[in-house]
Every structure is written in structure tokens, then in C-alpha cells.
Amino acid sequence: MQAALDQARLGAAAGEVPVGAVVVIGGEIAGAGFNQPIGSHDPTAHAEIVAIRAAARRTGNYRLTGATLYVTVEPCLMCVGAVVHARIGTLVFGALEPKSGAIESALRAHESPGLNHSFEVVQGVLAEECREIIQGFFRERR
């Protein structure tokens, strides 16, 4: 999760909402990313998507079976869909996202009966630190 927090800090420095993510396969980081929809002019460039794309390129496979995705904030619906399609084995996240979190807060999208893949969820890892980085960002903006 520390590596995901490092990514979130890079995002904040770039003027993006500071969410960071890393994909770990076999104990090594295979992909990393931070939110970058503003700078990339890409509404799908959430940290999770950026990290998953990087890991898929690195492994040469769009299926990341057995991988663990660490993300600083609870994923949105789009990112949960990406986790499903990538066949991520475990999702680990820090802070809850009360407005749009699609694991626990607003939806439980990963439990939809129509999905053809399920994954383990671990929440609350370094939650306070993850929450502080995003809340601090928005405090400075207001």
C-alpha cells in the first residue's frame, strides 16, 4: 500500500485527485498508476485502470489472474468492472469512498450475480493515511 500512496502523491503533484494504485504479481509490482484523467484528457484514466494497463503490457496478457491490486481509495463502478475483466485475484484498498465507492459504500458491484469472475476484498489497509492524503488535497482546494 505504501507504493500506492507514493503513486497518489505523484498524482497530487500533477494536480490530479490523489488516488494511487499498484498491481502486484508474484511479490513484484507489475504496474503502477495514479489518477490522470485531467492531464491525459481521458475520463477512464483512473489510478486502477492505469496500473492494470501497465501490468497487462508488462506481462503481455490482459488476464492478470492471481494478481493483487492495491488502491488508496475504494474503487468506483468502472474500476470494479476493470478488476473483473482483468481477473484480478485480490483487491486491497485503504479509504472508503462514501459517494461513489462500488465495493462497500455506494454499491457492492463485485457481488452482482451476473459477473463471471469474483475476487477477494481486503479493506482498510492504511486507511487513515489514505484518507488523509485525499482529504488534505481537497482541503487545500477549498
PDB file of C-alpha atoms in Angstrom:
ATOM      1  CA  MET A   1       0.000   0.000   0.000  1.00  0.00           C
ATOM      2  CA  GLN A   2       2.952   2.308   0.540  1.00  0.00           C
ATOM      3  CA  ALA A   3       3.732   2.104  -3.182  1.00  0.00           C
ATOM      4  CA  ALA A   4       0.121   3.040  -3.962  1.00  0.00           C
ATOM      5  CA  LEU A   5       0.406   6.003  -1.580  1.00  0.00           C
ATOM      6  CA  ASP A   6       3.573   7.062  -3.407  1.00  0.00           C
ATOM      7  CA  GLN A   7       1.581   6.996  -6.645  1.00  0.00           C
ATOM      8  CA  ALA A   8      -1.185   9.081  -5.036  1.00  0.00           C
ATOM      9  CA  ARG A   9       1.404  11.693  -4.076  1.00  0.00           C
ATOM     10  CA  LEU A  10       2.615  11.811  -7.689  1.00  0.00           C
ATOM     11  CA  GLY A  11      -0.971  12.414  -8.742  1.00  0.00           C
ATOM     12  CA  ALA A  12      -1.375  15.251  -6.263  1.00  0.00           C
ATOM     13  CA  ALA A  13       1.844  16.839  -7.525  1.00  0.00           C
ATOM     14  CA  ALA A  14       0.413  16.653 -11.062  1.00  0.00           C
ATOM     15  CA  GLY A  15      -2.781  18.398  -9.944  1.00  0.00           C
ATOM     16  CA  GLU A  16      -4.890  15.260 -10.143  1.00  0.00           C
ATOM     17  CA  VAL A  17      -7.129  13.833  -7.418  1.00  0.00           C
ATOM     18  CA  PRO A  18      -4.563  11.855  -5.397  1.00  0.00           C
ATOM     19  CA  VAL A  19      -5.521   8.227  -5.821  1.00  0.00           C
ATOM     20  CA  GLY A  20      -2.761   5.700  -6.418  1.00  0.00           C
ATOM     21  CA  ALA A  21      -2.709   2.039  -7.373  1.00  0.00           C
ATOM     22  CA  VAL A  22      -0.261  -0.789  -7.948  1.00  0.00           C
ATOM     23  CA  VAL A  23      -0.700  -4.289  -9.335  1.00  0.00           C
ATOM     24  CA  VAL A  24       1.452  -6.916  -7.643  1.00  0.00           C
ATOM     25  CA  ILE A  25       2.177 -10.274  -9.248  1.00  0.00           C
ATOM     26  CA  GLY A  26       4.454 -12.807  -7.592  1.00  0.00           C
ATOM     27  CA  GLY A  27       5.530 -10.297  -4.962  1.00  0.00           C
ATOM     28  CA  GLU A  28       6.665  -7.696  -7.514  1.00  0.00           C
ATOM     29  CA  ILE A  29       4.999  -4.540  -8.788  1.00  0.00           C
ATOM     30  CA  ALA A  30       3.914  -5.257 -12.356  1.00  0.00           C
ATOM     31  CA  GLY A  31       2.053  -1.988 -12.895  1.00  0.00           C
ATOM     32  CA  ALA A  32       1.578   1.327 -11.130  1.00  0.00           C
ATOM     33  CA  GLY A  33      -0.513   4.395 -11.710  1.00  0.00           C
ATOM     34  CA  PHE A  34      -2.181   7.466 -10.328  1.00  0.00           C
ATOM     35  CA  ASN A  35      -5.322   9.296 -11.346  1.00  0.00           C
ATOM     36  CA  GLN A  36      -4.667  11.220 -14.548  1.00  0.00           C
ATOM     37  CA  PRO A  37      -7.930  11.953 -16.348  1.00  0.00           C
ATOM     38  CA  ILE A  38      -7.255  15.715 -16.347  1.00  0.00           C
ATOM     39  CA  GLY A  39      -3.729  15.623 -17.741  1.00  0.00           C
ATOM     40  CA  SER A  40      -4.389  12.813 -20.201  1.00  0.00           C
ATOM     41  CA  HIS A  41      -7.818  14.094 -21.285  1.00  0.00           C
ATOM     42  CA  ASP A  42      -9.085  10.570 -20.638  1.00  0.00           C
ATOM     43  CA  PRO A  43     -12.057  10.018 -18.325  1.00  0.00           C
ATOM     44  CA  THR A  44     -11.054   6.369 -17.898  1.00  0.00           C
ATOM     45  CA  ALA A  45      -7.547   7.172 -16.625  1.00  0.00           C
ATOM     46  CA  HIS A  46      -8.284   6.319 -13.003  1.00  0.00           C
ATOM     47  CA  ALA A  47      -5.347   5.012 -10.972  1.00  0.00           C
ATOM     48  CA  GLU A  48      -6.640   1.437 -11.072  1.00  0.00           C
ATOM     49  CA  ILE A  49      -7.067   1.457 -14.858  1.00  0.00           C
ATOM     50  CA  VAL A  50      -3.621   2.984 -15.403  1.00  0.00           C
ATOM     51  CA  ALA A  51      -1.997   0.359 -13.147  1.00  0.00           C
ATOM     52  CA  ILE A  52      -3.930  -2.529 -14.728  1.00  0.00           C
ATOM     53  CA  ARG A  53      -2.985  -1.358 -18.241  1.00  0.00           C
ATOM     54  CA  ALA A  54       0.681  -1.133 -17.228  1.00  0.00           C
ATOM     55  CA  ALA A  55       0.637  -4.624 -15.694  1.00  0.00           C
ATOM     56  CA  ALA A  56      -1.087  -6.104 -18.744  1.00  0.00           C
ATOM     57  CA  ARG A  57       1.512  -4.548 -21.054  1.00  0.00           C
ATOM     58  CA  ARG A  58       4.358  -5.765 -18.846  1.00  0.00           C
ATOM     59  CA  THR A  59       3.059  -9.333 -18.634  1.00  0.00           C
ATOM     60  CA  GLY A  60       1.895  -9.443 -22.244  1.00  0.00           C
ATOM     61  CA  ASN A  61      -1.529 -10.625 -21.099  1.00  0.00           C
ATOM     62  CA  TYR A  62      -4.788  -8.847 -20.415  1.00  0.00           C
ATOM     63  CA  ARG A  63      -5.634 -11.507 -17.825  1.00  0.00           C
ATOM     64  CA  LEU A  64      -3.907 -10.795 -14.526  1.00  0.00           C
ATOM     65  CA  THR A  65      -5.081 -13.941 -12.765  1.00  0.00           C
ATOM     66  CA  GLY A  66      -3.749 -14.163  -9.238  1.00  0.00           C
ATOM     67  CA  ALA A  67      -2.632 -10.532  -9.145  1.00  0.00           C
ATOM     68  CA  THR A  68      -3.331  -8.220  -6.225  1.00  0.00           C
ATOM     69  CA  LEU A  69      -4.442  -4.658  -6.871  1.00  0.00           C
ATOM     70  CA  TYR A  70      -3.650  -2.168  -4.103  1.00  0.00           C
ATOM     71  CA  VAL A  71      -5.500   1.140  -4.311  1.00  0.00           C
ATOM     72  CA  THR A  72      -5.625   4.002  -1.843  1.00  0.00           C
ATOM     73  CA  VAL A  73      -9.365   4.653  -2.200  1.00  0.00           C
ATOM     74  CA  GLU A  74     -12.346   2.334  -2.704  1.00  0.00           C
ATOM     75  CA  PRO A  75     -12.806   1.809  -6.462  1.00  0.00           C
ATOM     76  CA  CYS A  76     -15.683   3.202  -8.493  1.00  0.00           C
ATOM     77  CA  LEU A  77     -18.022   1.107 -10.625  1.00  0.00           C
ATOM     78  CA  MET A  78     -15.855   1.446 -13.750  1.00  0.00           C
ATOM     79  CA  CYS A  79     -12.765   0.281 -11.894  1.00  0.00           C
ATOM     80  CA  VAL A  80     -14.577  -2.673 -10.325  1.00  0.00           C
ATOM     81  CA  GLY A  81     -15.503  -3.689 -13.874  1.00  0.00           C
ATOM     82  CA  ALA A  82     -11.853  -3.485 -14.902  1.00  0.00           C
ATOM     83  CA  VAL A  83     -10.851  -5.663 -11.937  1.00  0.00           C
ATOM     84  CA  VAL A  84     -13.388  -8.261 -13.052  1.00  0.00           C
ATOM     85  CA  HIS A  85     -12.283  -8.202 -16.703  1.00  0.00           C
ATOM     86  CA  ALA A  86      -8.599  -8.396 -15.757  1.00  0.00           C
ATOM     87  CA  ARG A  87      -9.337 -11.350 -13.463  1.00  0.00           C
ATOM     88  CA  ILE A  88      -7.526  -9.732 -10.521  1.00  0.00           C
ATOM     89  CA  GLY A  89      -7.444 -12.177  -7.609  1.00  0.00           C
ATOM     90  CA  THR A  90      -7.443  -9.755  -4.687  1.00  0.00           C
ATOM     91  CA  LEU A  91      -8.387  -6.112  -4.286  1.00  0.00           C
ATOM     92  CA  VAL A  92      -6.852  -4.263  -1.328  1.00  0.00           C
ATOM     93  CA  PHE A  93      -7.947  -0.714  -0.639  1.00  0.00           C
ATOM     94  CA  GLY A  94      -7.403   1.889   2.037  1.00  0.00           C
ATOM     95  CA  ALA A  95     -10.068   4.561   2.466  1.00  0.00           C
ATOM     96  CA  LEU A  96     -13.778   4.217   1.834  1.00  0.00           C
ATOM     97  CA  GLU A  97     -15.303   6.471  -0.837  1.00  0.00           C
ATOM     98  CA  PRO A  98     -18.768   7.310   0.522  1.00  0.00           C
ATOM     99  CA  LYS A  99     -20.153   8.890  -2.667  1.00  0.00           C
ATOM    100  CA  SER A 100     -19.040   6.532  -5.412  1.00  0.00           C
ATOM    101  CA  GLY A 101     -17.318   3.545  -3.822  1.00  0.00           C
ATOM    102  CA  ALA A 102     -18.547   0.423  -5.576  1.00  0.00           C
ATOM    103  CA  ILE A 103     -17.290  -2.229  -3.130  1.00  0.00           C
ATOM    104  CA  GLU A 104     -18.781  -1.209   0.203  1.00  0.00           C
ATOM    105  CA  SER A 105     -20.040   2.380   0.283  1.00  0.00           C
ATOM    106  CA  ALA A 106     -22.485   3.210  -2.533  1.00  0.00           C
ATOM    107  CA  LEU A 107     -22.674  -0.198  -4.253  1.00  0.00           C
ATOM    108  CA  ARG A 108     -21.476  -3.748  -3.824  1.00  0.00           C
ATOM    109  CA  ALA A 109     -20.847  -4.175  -7.533  1.00  0.00           C
ATOM    110  CA  HIS A 110     -18.432  -7.082  -7.141  1.00  0.00           C
ATOM    111  CA  GLU A 111     -21.318  -9.176  -5.767  1.00  0.00           C
ATOM    112  CA  SER A 112     -23.505  -8.793  -8.861  1.00  0.00           C
ATOM    113  CA  PRO A 113     -24.826 -12.247  -9.767  1.00  0.00           C
ATOM    114  CA  GLY A 114     -24.138 -11.762 -13.479  1.00  0.00           C
ATOM    115  CA  LEU A 115     -20.373 -11.431 -13.125  1.00  0.00           C
ATOM    116  CA  ASN A 116     -18.191 -14.248 -14.426  1.00  0.00           C
ATOM    117  CA  HIS A 117     -15.336 -13.561 -12.000  1.00  0.00           C
ATOM    118  CA  SER A 118     -15.123 -12.890  -8.289  1.00  0.00           C
ATOM    119  CA  PHE A 119     -12.238 -11.620  -6.222  1.00  0.00           C
ATOM    120  CA  GLU A 120     -11.218 -11.297  -2.608  1.00  0.00           C
ATOM    121  CA  VAL A 121     -11.571  -7.881  -0.987  1.00  0.00           C
ATOM    122  CA  VAL A 122      -9.441  -6.531   1.852  1.00  0.00           C
ATOM    123  CA  GLN A 123     -10.379  -3.049   3.014  1.00  0.00           C
ATOM    124  CA  GLY A 124      -8.999  -0.546   5.465  1.00  0.00           C
ATOM    125  CA  VAL A 125      -5.274  -1.080   4.865  1.00  0.00           C
ATOM    126  CA  LEU A 126      -3.517   2.136   5.931  1.00  0.00           C
ATOM    127  CA  ALA A 127      -6.981   3.695   5.805  1.00  0.00           C
ATOM    128  CA  GLU A 128      -6.107   6.763   7.865  1.00  0.00           C
ATOM    129  CA  GLU A 129      -3.087   7.640   5.735  1.00  0.00           C
ATOM    130  CA  CYS A 130      -5.042   7.030   2.534  1.00  0.00           C
ATOM    131  CA  ARG A 131      -7.946   9.150   3.763  1.00  0.00           C
ATOM    132  CA  GLU A 132      -5.666  11.971   4.878  1.00  0.00           C
ATOM    133  CA  ILE A 133      -3.919  12.346   1.522  1.00  0.00           C
ATOM    134  CA  ILE A 134      -7.186  12.758  -0.370  1.00  0.00           C
ATOM    135  CA  GLN A 135      -8.891  14.902   2.275  1.00  0.00           C
ATOM    136  CA  GLY A 136      -5.806  17.111   2.507  1.00  0.00           C
ATOM    137  CA  PHE A 137      -5.879  17.621  -1.244  1.00  0.00           C
ATOM    138  CA  PHE A 138      -9.482  18.797  -1.170  1.00  0.00           C
ATOM    139  CA  ARG A 139      -8.920  20.971   1.920  1.00  0.00           C
ATOM    140  CA  GLU A 140      -6.224  22.857   0.026  1.00  0.00           C
ATOM    141  CA  ARG A 141      -8.517  23.348  -2.956  1.00  0.00           C
ATOM    142  CA  ARG A 142     -11.374  24.862  -0.951  1.00  0.00           C
TER     143      ARG A 142
END
